[in-house]
XYZ file of C-alpha atoms in Angstrom:
559
model
C 0.000 0.000 0.000
C 1.460 3.344 -1.044
C 1.184 6.118 1.510
C 1.021 9.521 -0.158
C 2.449 12.146 2.141
C 0.282 14.953 0.874
C -3.100 13.251 0.474
C -4.254 13.655 4.079
C -1.995 16.030 5.873
C -0.622 18.919 3.850
C -2.587 21.555 2.011
C -0.923 22.063 -1.339
C -0.445 25.781 -1.731
C 2.042 28.249 -3.166
C 4.631 27.477 -0.467
C 4.934 23.833 -1.476
C 7.561 24.228 -4.254
C 9.939 25.911 -1.798
C 9.554 23.087 0.715
C 10.136 20.566 -2.064
C 13.295 22.382 -3.079
C 14.675 22.139 0.433
C 13.792 18.447 0.649
C 15.597 17.846 -2.634
C 18.468 19.687 -1.012
C 18.720 17.116 1.802
C 18.924 14.334 -0.758
C 15.347 13.151 -1.215
C 14.273 12.014 -4.661
C 11.081 12.824 -6.522
C 9.747 9.411 -5.535
C 10.693 10.017 -1.886
C 8.514 13.120 -1.923
C 5.462 10.949 -2.490
C 6.128 8.947 0.678
C 4.883 9.638 4.176
C 7.509 11.307 6.337
C 8.242 10.125 9.868
C 10.088 12.268 12.367
C 12.476 10.255 14.538
C 13.221 12.310 17.625
C 16.040 11.401 19.979
C 16.825 12.797 23.411
C 20.328 11.424 23.061
C 23.373 13.250 24.375
C 26.769 12.268 25.718
C 26.414 13.526 29.283
C 24.081 10.944 30.821
C 24.135 7.152 30.984
C 20.363 7.152 30.386
C 20.752 8.973 27.065
C 24.272 8.289 25.806
C 23.204 5.491 23.439
C 19.948 6.933 22.142
C 21.311 8.605 19.020
C 22.651 5.243 17.859
C 19.247 3.635 18.490
C 17.609 6.467 16.539
C 19.785 5.620 13.529
C 18.507 2.028 13.714
C 14.920 3.290 13.918
C 15.476 5.617 10.964
C 16.811 2.753 8.855
C 13.781 0.663 9.771
C 11.486 3.490 8.659
C 13.240 3.693 5.288
C 13.159 -0.113 4.958
C 9.362 0.096 5.064
C 9.129 2.577 2.190
C 8.767 5.661 4.349
C 11.001 8.676 4.779
C 12.667 8.765 8.196
C 14.193 12.045 9.358
C 16.035 12.374 12.668
C 15.824 15.440 14.863
C 16.823 15.978 18.480
C 15.497 17.501 21.642
C 16.902 17.996 25.114
C 17.286 15.791 28.129
C 18.223 16.506 31.740
C 20.034 13.969 33.896
C 18.136 13.646 37.152
C 20.949 11.587 38.631
C 23.527 14.278 37.928
C 21.352 17.256 38.862
C 19.847 15.756 42.041
C 20.967 17.524 45.187
C 21.943 20.668 43.273
C 20.176 23.814 42.080
C 20.198 22.181 38.656
C 17.440 19.809 39.788
C 14.991 22.696 39.442
C 15.247 22.221 35.667
C 14.282 18.546 35.673
C 10.476 18.717 35.661
C 10.692 21.848 33.524
C 12.486 19.743 30.905
C 9.337 17.649 30.435
C 7.549 20.736 29.134
C 10.508 21.776 26.972
C 10.637 18.282 25.457
C 6.908 18.243 24.735
C 6.947 21.783 23.354
C 9.973 21.198 21.131
C 8.699 17.937 19.645
C 5.328 19.540 18.984
C 7.090 22.526 17.417
C 9.251 20.523 15.021
C 6.506 18.115 13.957
C 3.980 20.923 13.705
C 6.274 23.052 11.552
C 7.614 20.212 9.371
C 4.220 18.504 9.375
C 5.606 15.006 9.717
C 2.967 12.356 9.105
C 4.177 10.191 11.969
C 6.520 10.301 14.930
C 8.815 7.834 16.679
C 10.453 9.045 19.888
C 13.641 7.384 21.150
C 13.883 8.430 24.784
C 15.642 7.484 28.010
C 15.669 9.467 31.274
C 12.696 10.253 33.517
C 11.082 13.295 31.877
C 11.871 12.195 28.308
C 9.080 9.662 28.190
C 6.101 11.647 29.476
C 7.343 14.672 27.531
C 7.424 12.747 24.271
C 4.013 11.172 24.825
C 2.518 14.552 25.723
C 3.733 15.834 22.354
C 2.237 12.796 20.624
C -1.113 13.525 22.221
C -1.063 17.173 21.209
C -0.094 16.361 17.609
C -2.406 13.338 17.365
C -0.591 11.733 14.459
C 0.494 8.086 14.333
C 3.258 7.738 16.897
C 5.342 5.234 18.868
C 7.653 5.621 21.836
C 10.843 3.538 21.911
C 12.320 3.359 25.411
C 16.120 3.387 25.501
C 16.115 0.631 28.101
C 17.428 -0.030 31.583
C 21.052 -0.031 32.737
C 22.848 -3.142 33.960
C 23.491 -3.425 37.691
C 26.872 -2.480 39.131
C 29.029 -4.398 41.607
C 31.550 -3.637 44.351
C 33.097 -6.238 46.649
C 30.308 -8.688 45.920
C 27.554 -6.155 46.577
C 25.039 -5.334 43.839
C 24.785 -1.619 43.094
C 22.578 0.870 41.311
C 22.371 4.665 41.183
C 20.651 4.900 44.589
C 23.594 3.046 46.138
C 25.751 6.080 45.420
C 23.311 8.528 46.995
C 22.842 6.426 50.133
C 26.603 5.938 50.374
C 26.918 9.652 51.151
C 24.587 9.267 54.134
C 26.600 6.288 55.340
C 29.818 8.250 54.990
C 28.407 11.211 56.947
C 27.376 8.769 59.661
C 30.913 7.287 59.659
C 29.572 3.901 58.552
C 31.610 3.687 55.343
C 35.332 3.826 54.604
C 36.773 6.196 52.002
C 37.766 3.202 49.887
C 34.271 1.719 49.876
C 32.661 5.112 49.343
C 34.776 5.683 46.237
C 34.282 2.088 45.086
C 30.504 2.399 45.263
C 30.492 5.734 43.423
C 32.762 4.474 40.654
C 30.873 1.228 40.081
C 27.186 2.091 40.508
C 26.608 2.900 36.815
C 28.555 0.505 34.554
C 27.322 1.866 31.196
C 24.382 2.971 29.086
C 20.778 2.773 30.209
C 18.288 4.364 32.573
C 18.442 3.845 36.349
C 17.903 0.173 37.001
C 15.241 -0.090 39.719
C 11.537 0.654 39.518
C 12.442 4.317 39.588
C 10.730 6.932 37.440
C 12.246 5.952 34.069
C 11.291 2.289 34.312
C 7.971 3.232 35.927
C 6.997 5.475 33.040
C 8.269 3.039 30.424
C 6.118 0.288 31.973
C 3.106 2.594 32.230
C 3.452 3.687 28.597
C 3.725 0.076 27.424
C 0.538 -0.739 29.352
C -1.021 2.423 27.908
C -0.403 0.997 24.445
C 2.018 3.631 23.126
C 5.118 1.421 22.877
C 5.758 -2.031 21.465
C 5.567 -5.106 23.714
C 8.715 -5.647 25.842
C 9.902 -2.069 25.235
C 9.943 -1.203 28.947
C 11.910 -4.228 30.159
C 14.414 -4.872 27.348
C 17.813 -3.630 28.594
C 19.582 -0.770 26.853
C 22.473 -2.866 25.563
C 20.575 -5.918 24.396
C 19.676 -7.631 21.139
C 16.027 -7.247 22.127
C 16.365 -3.454 22.233
C 17.969 -3.419 18.792
C 15.223 -5.723 17.495
C 12.612 -3.283 18.828
C 14.227 -0.454 16.868
C 14.070 -2.557 13.712
C 10.382 -3.332 14.346
C 9.507 0.340 14.786
C 9.402 1.088 11.058
C 6.979 -1.732 10.371
C 4.804 -0.636 13.262
C 4.641 3.042 12.278
C 3.738 2.078 8.715
C 0.850 -0.015 10.012
C -0.356 2.899 12.155
C -0.218 5.193 9.115
C -2.133 2.688 6.987
C -4.791 2.291 9.668
C -4.732 6.012 10.498
C -4.515 4.938 14.142
C -3.639 7.927 16.302
C -2.691 8.565 19.946
C -6.186 9.777 20.813
C -7.510 6.405 19.625
C -5.074 4.579 21.893
C -4.790 6.774 24.996
C -8.330 6.357 26.287
C -9.548 6.499 29.877
C -9.459 2.695 30.067
C -5.908 2.667 28.706
C -4.855 5.095 31.432
C -6.450 2.792 33.993
C -4.217 0.021 32.610
C -1.198 2.294 32.971
C -2.025 3.168 36.587
C -2.624 -0.512 37.388
C 0.845 -1.593 36.234
C 2.386 1.277 38.238
C 0.695 -0.081 41.357
C 1.560 -3.713 40.691
C 5.247 -2.932 40.063
C 5.674 -0.475 42.953
C 6.311 2.490 40.672
C 7.363 6.064 41.320
C 5.213 8.807 42.829
C 6.126 10.843 39.740
C 3.720 8.666 37.755
C 0.866 10.631 39.329
C 2.124 13.930 37.902
C 3.052 12.515 34.533
C -0.030 10.426 33.785
C -2.337 13.296 34.724
C -0.374 15.575 32.373
C -0.301 13.005 29.555
C -4.057 12.459 29.841
C -4.724 16.184 29.542
C -2.977 16.161 26.149
C -5.630 13.803 24.745
C -8.539 15.433 26.602
C -8.904 12.560 29.059
C -9.547 13.500 32.680
C -7.365 11.570 35.112
C -7.206 12.781 38.707
C -5.446 11.860 41.935
C -8.662 10.114 42.976
C -8.288 7.673 40.064
C -4.913 6.667 41.477
C -6.423 6.100 44.905
C -9.332 4.120 43.464
C -7.028 1.813 41.526
C -4.536 1.606 44.400
C -7.332 0.419 46.697
C -7.890 -2.666 44.559
C -4.481 -3.431 43.038
C -1.913 -5.513 44.946
C 1.805 -4.723 44.982
C 3.417 -7.758 43.350
C 6.959 -6.801 42.344
C 9.959 -7.073 44.662
C 11.822 -4.290 42.865
C 14.085 -1.549 44.147
C 14.020 0.933 45.803
C 12.005 -0.818 48.511
C 12.604 -4.327 47.197
C 15.411 -6.577 46.055
C 15.550 -6.694 42.269
C 16.266 -4.505 39.226
C 14.473 -4.175 35.896
C 17.055 -6.456 34.257
C 15.816 -9.203 36.599
C 12.244 -8.709 35.386
C 13.557 -8.951 31.820
C 15.322 -12.194 32.717
C 12.061 -13.901 33.758
C 10.010 -12.691 30.789
C 9.629 -8.927 30.973
C 6.733 -6.540 31.505
C 4.306 -8.512 29.268
C 4.573 -11.401 31.735
C 3.126 -9.159 34.452
C 0.547 -7.600 32.141
C -0.630 -11.081 31.116
C -0.990 -12.138 34.749
C -2.937 -8.991 35.637
C -5.147 -9.437 32.575
C -5.896 -13.064 33.449
C -6.796 -12.002 36.994
C -9.205 -9.320 35.766
C -7.141 -6.220 36.562
C -6.576 -4.963 32.985
C -8.795 -3.860 30.100
C -7.780 -6.290 27.371
C -9.818 -4.595 24.637
C -7.685 -1.420 24.516
C -6.027 -0.892 21.124
C -2.236 -0.427 21.024
C 0.481 0.725 18.615
C 0.736 -2.809 17.218
C -2.716 -2.305 15.729
C -3.897 -5.098 18.022
C -5.562 -4.993 21.405
C -3.640 -5.482 24.616
C -5.180 -8.935 24.984
C -4.101 -9.883 21.452
C -0.550 -8.692 22.169
C -0.428 -10.872 25.284
C -2.100 -13.953 23.805
C 1.085 -15.995 23.408
C 2.938 -14.673 26.476
C 3.601 -17.573 28.874
C 2.169 -17.666 32.364
C 4.386 -16.713 35.308
C 6.011 -19.703 36.982
C 5.969 -18.633 40.628
C 8.038 -21.664 41.577
C 11.050 -20.557 39.535
C 11.321 -16.866 40.393
C 10.581 -14.463 43.225
C 10.708 -11.137 41.357
C 6.912 -11.181 40.958
C 4.666 -12.559 43.713
C 1.255 -14.172 43.190
C -1.761 -12.175 44.269
C -2.380 -14.655 47.089
C 1.015 -13.756 48.581
C 1.195 -10.123 47.468
C 3.864 -7.928 49.042
C 1.020 -5.564 49.864
C -2.659 -6.341 49.282
C -3.343 -2.846 47.986
C -1.262 -0.275 46.125
C 1.703 1.563 47.578
C 0.704 5.000 46.244
C -1.735 6.724 48.565
C -3.412 10.114 48.155
C -3.615 11.987 51.452
C -5.671 15.045 52.351
C -6.013 17.159 55.487
C -5.221 20.673 56.663
C -1.620 20.239 55.456
C -2.757 19.105 52.006
C -6.189 20.487 51.234
C -5.811 19.634 47.544
C -3.918 16.425 48.116
C -0.500 14.877 48.493
C 1.101 11.614 47.390
C 2.564 9.035 49.779
C 4.671 6.045 48.813
C 3.967 3.323 51.372
C 5.039 -0.190 50.408
C 4.089 -1.814 53.694
C 7.504 -1.787 55.353
C 7.171 1.737 56.747
C 4.007 1.355 58.824
C 0.679 3.098 58.265
C 0.697 5.837 60.886
C 3.263 8.355 62.048
C 2.962 11.094 64.637
C 5.940 13.245 65.448
C 7.362 16.684 65.965
C 8.276 18.855 63.010
C 11.823 19.701 61.951
C 11.423 22.427 59.359
C 13.836 23.149 56.519
C 13.419 25.759 53.810
C 14.899 23.687 51.025
C 17.010 20.564 50.859
C 20.332 22.312 51.478
C 19.188 23.293 54.968
C 18.194 19.664 55.485
C 21.657 18.425 54.512
C 23.184 20.730 57.112
C 20.598 19.546 59.630
C 21.619 15.915 59.196
C 25.303 16.763 59.500
C 24.661 18.738 62.698
C 22.468 16.057 64.249
C 19.349 18.246 64.292
C 17.108 15.410 63.143
C 16.182 12.850 65.777
C 14.158 9.648 65.875
C 10.450 10.375 65.820
C 10.746 13.639 63.867
C 8.678 14.623 60.859
C 11.110 16.302 58.494
C 9.431 19.172 56.625
C 11.056 20.452 53.424
C 9.137 23.381 51.969
C 9.448 26.133 49.362
C 10.474 23.507 46.806
C 7.167 23.266 44.944
C 6.413 24.020 41.288
C 6.466 27.786 41.946
C 8.455 27.973 45.171
C 11.644 26.367 43.881
C 10.649 26.989 41.061
C 10.606 23.674 39.244
C 9.565 21.212 41.994
C 12.906 19.394 42.375
C 13.189 15.845 43.646
C 14.196 15.259 47.248
C 16.337 12.217 46.494
C 19.412 13.487 48.289
C 17.477 14.166 51.530
C 15.777 10.760 51.524
C 19.047 9.033 50.653
C 20.900 10.877 53.408
C 18.209 9.916 55.905
C 18.402 6.281 54.808
C 22.188 6.236 54.749
C 22.448 7.811 58.190
C 20.246 5.116 59.707
C 17.147 7.241 60.347
C 15.039 5.778 57.548
C 12.821 3.695 59.818
C 12.400 6.282 62.560
C 11.472 9.557 60.812
C 8.903 10.680 58.259
C 9.469 13.285 55.547
C 6.905 15.597 53.981
C 7.443 18.168 51.242
C 5.793 20.339 48.611
C 8.508 19.065 46.278
C 8.754 15.706 44.537
C 10.595 12.469 45.129
C 12.804 10.445 42.862
C 11.522 7.000 42.052
C 14.551 5.920 44.052
C 13.268 7.500 47.258
C 11.839 5.215 49.901
C 10.805 5.401 53.516
C 7.801 7.105 55.144
C 7.669 9.928 52.591
C 4.857 12.224 51.431
C 5.324 14.660 48.566
C 3.343 16.826 46.139
C 1.734 18.669 49.075
C -0.834 21.027 47.574
C -1.240 23.960 48.036
C 2.506 24.436 48.156
C 4.091 26.879 50.595
C 4.501 29.558 47.913
C 0.741 29.497 47.280
C -0.028 29.922 50.965
C -0.464 26.267 51.844
C -0.408 25.430 55.539
C 3.021 23.838 55.153
C 4.321 27.427 55.015
C 3.219 27.987 58.632
C 4.706 24.880 60.245
C 7.279 25.561 62.968
C 9.800 23.356 64.731
C 8.255 21.144 67.442
C 4.715 21.362 66.028
C 2.995 17.989 66.099
C 2.148 16.412 62.737
C 0.038 13.303 62.316
C 0.014 11.115 59.207
C -2.575 8.346 58.937
C -2.387 6.271 55.764
C -5.544 4.247 56.465
C -7.576 7.422 56.915
C -5.724 9.170 54.032
C -5.000 12.098 56.319
C -2.058 14.423 56.931
C -2.653 17.102 59.532
C -0.826 19.782 61.482
C -1.974 19.530 65.104
C -1.936 23.237 65.909
C -5.024 25.148 67.043
C -6.734 27.620 64.726
C -6.025 30.631 66.955
C -2.274 30.017 66.767
C -2.464 29.424 63.024
C -4.385 32.665 62.548
C -1.609 34.596 64.278
C 1.040 32.913 62.150
C -0.975 33.552 59.003
C -1.264 37.254 59.810
C 2.529 37.503 59.922
C 3.181 35.405 56.809
C 4.326 37.102 53.624
C 4.539 35.332 50.299
C 8.218 35.238 49.327
C 9.376 36.810 46.109
C 10.003 34.486 43.198
C 13.551 33.189 43.352
C 14.072 33.944 39.663
C 13.354 37.020 37.562
C 14.007 35.787 34.026
C 14.581 32.742 31.874
C 12.882 29.374 31.610
C 12.358 28.955 35.365
C 10.623 32.331 35.503
C 8.322 31.410 32.626
C 7.621 28.065 34.269
C 6.730 29.624 37.623
C 4.323 32.007 35.896
C 2.557 29.276 33.910
C 2.710 26.066 35.935
C -0.355 24.494 37.481
C -0.322 22.656 40.807
C 1.005 19.164 41.393
C -2.594 17.970 41.672
C -3.100 19.240 38.109
C 0.013 17.512 36.758
C 2.231 20.635 36.732
C 1.202 21.389 33.149
C 2.020 24.759 31.605
C -0.433 24.975 28.702
C -3.688 25.633 30.553
C -5.431 28.839 31.585
């Protein structure tokens, strides 16, 4: 079947000869100009293990597009390394990069009017950013995940990126020698691929596969594997089929498909960032997903995967036993998934999973059966209360307990917290409060991975709770609550908390409350002044002026 580029998408007008001339200039032939054009966007760059191999994968995808009688044209967009920027002011740019990625892909494809899009992406914000652009453009599209990194090793101990962050806490607590500290740092990331646990990259890759926007096994095939290369070679065939069927993202990313995505996040123990990203992705296809949908699905979905950060295994271990489709098939057979949702293969989810073998629970312990679930309900919990009138997101896997009451230790930003740990300010039973790090307050809503890692590494992980109007890395674990809305900058009650105030967190009741009487709060409120924005120009300034709340997905393209 011949796909004529101009028959459906481009209005032939007086500007067309000039565009043809430029396409001849890049080497296309007259026959090539009759073919559909597919943009192949890569977030590849040298400075990040998650992204360092993506440009090479994009070349494989491009060749596959050409092999299927289409024109494949590579372009690039940005990426930000969360691992490198975490614990620095640079982390403020991480969530912002999701919007830049989405905007830039939309801009290129909108201007060039590519008929289809394949995104080759790696680190945390790359994936939701690319899928947001796909939804806005609503042209046939596929996401190719760059794949997970291999695990590292030091003196017989298995390592991953979080090992290096927690090593700092151990060193501060004098629990680690200089030799071992350096050994862990130098061996945590042995090569290309995204962070290896069920952190945000692997969470979003799994969610997007369940959503139907990537090919089967995309989320679990390692970065440096034959399977990942095979996926790139299949991409051209798949995008041609989508073009022939005129099957678009809005046809695939339905409400039921998003329910599938949320379900796999719960079953695998995925990152709190999935709440932000899936809400934002849904908005781009005019589907309404809210925090309450996460709670509803969490209430009925068991946690089945023993994956880091709270568990034992890495994504490469899930690949070894059969990959993400193995889990999807099990959930489908048990009635947790909508099998009739269409996917980028042109088939339904159930059809994709038809020949996937059943999990053999006697030969592996990466995935548990529902009867012996790690937790009978989901680990992501939406909490409300006077500290979070519009919600907050807790990550409770079952090892942390379900209730915490303690006295506040307040820090205006994570750098104050780091000093507080070093000085011994934080004690057992405290509720650590990190504020003014929200979408507007930071601005940029940075992850609090360094604080949670320091707390874990220093040995306080089981005896303190941490709450914040910022975010968490998928690598964070412990009794942690983020995304507190309203944030401090918007006058949320977290702005009025003082040291030694009592805070109560009750997971079963979905409550997070400051136990201070209204008269005292009224006095504090009368003295409170909204701080000035920390930036006065540039991308962070624009973001602070446009961004919606965490409960609204931190999108920047709404009134």
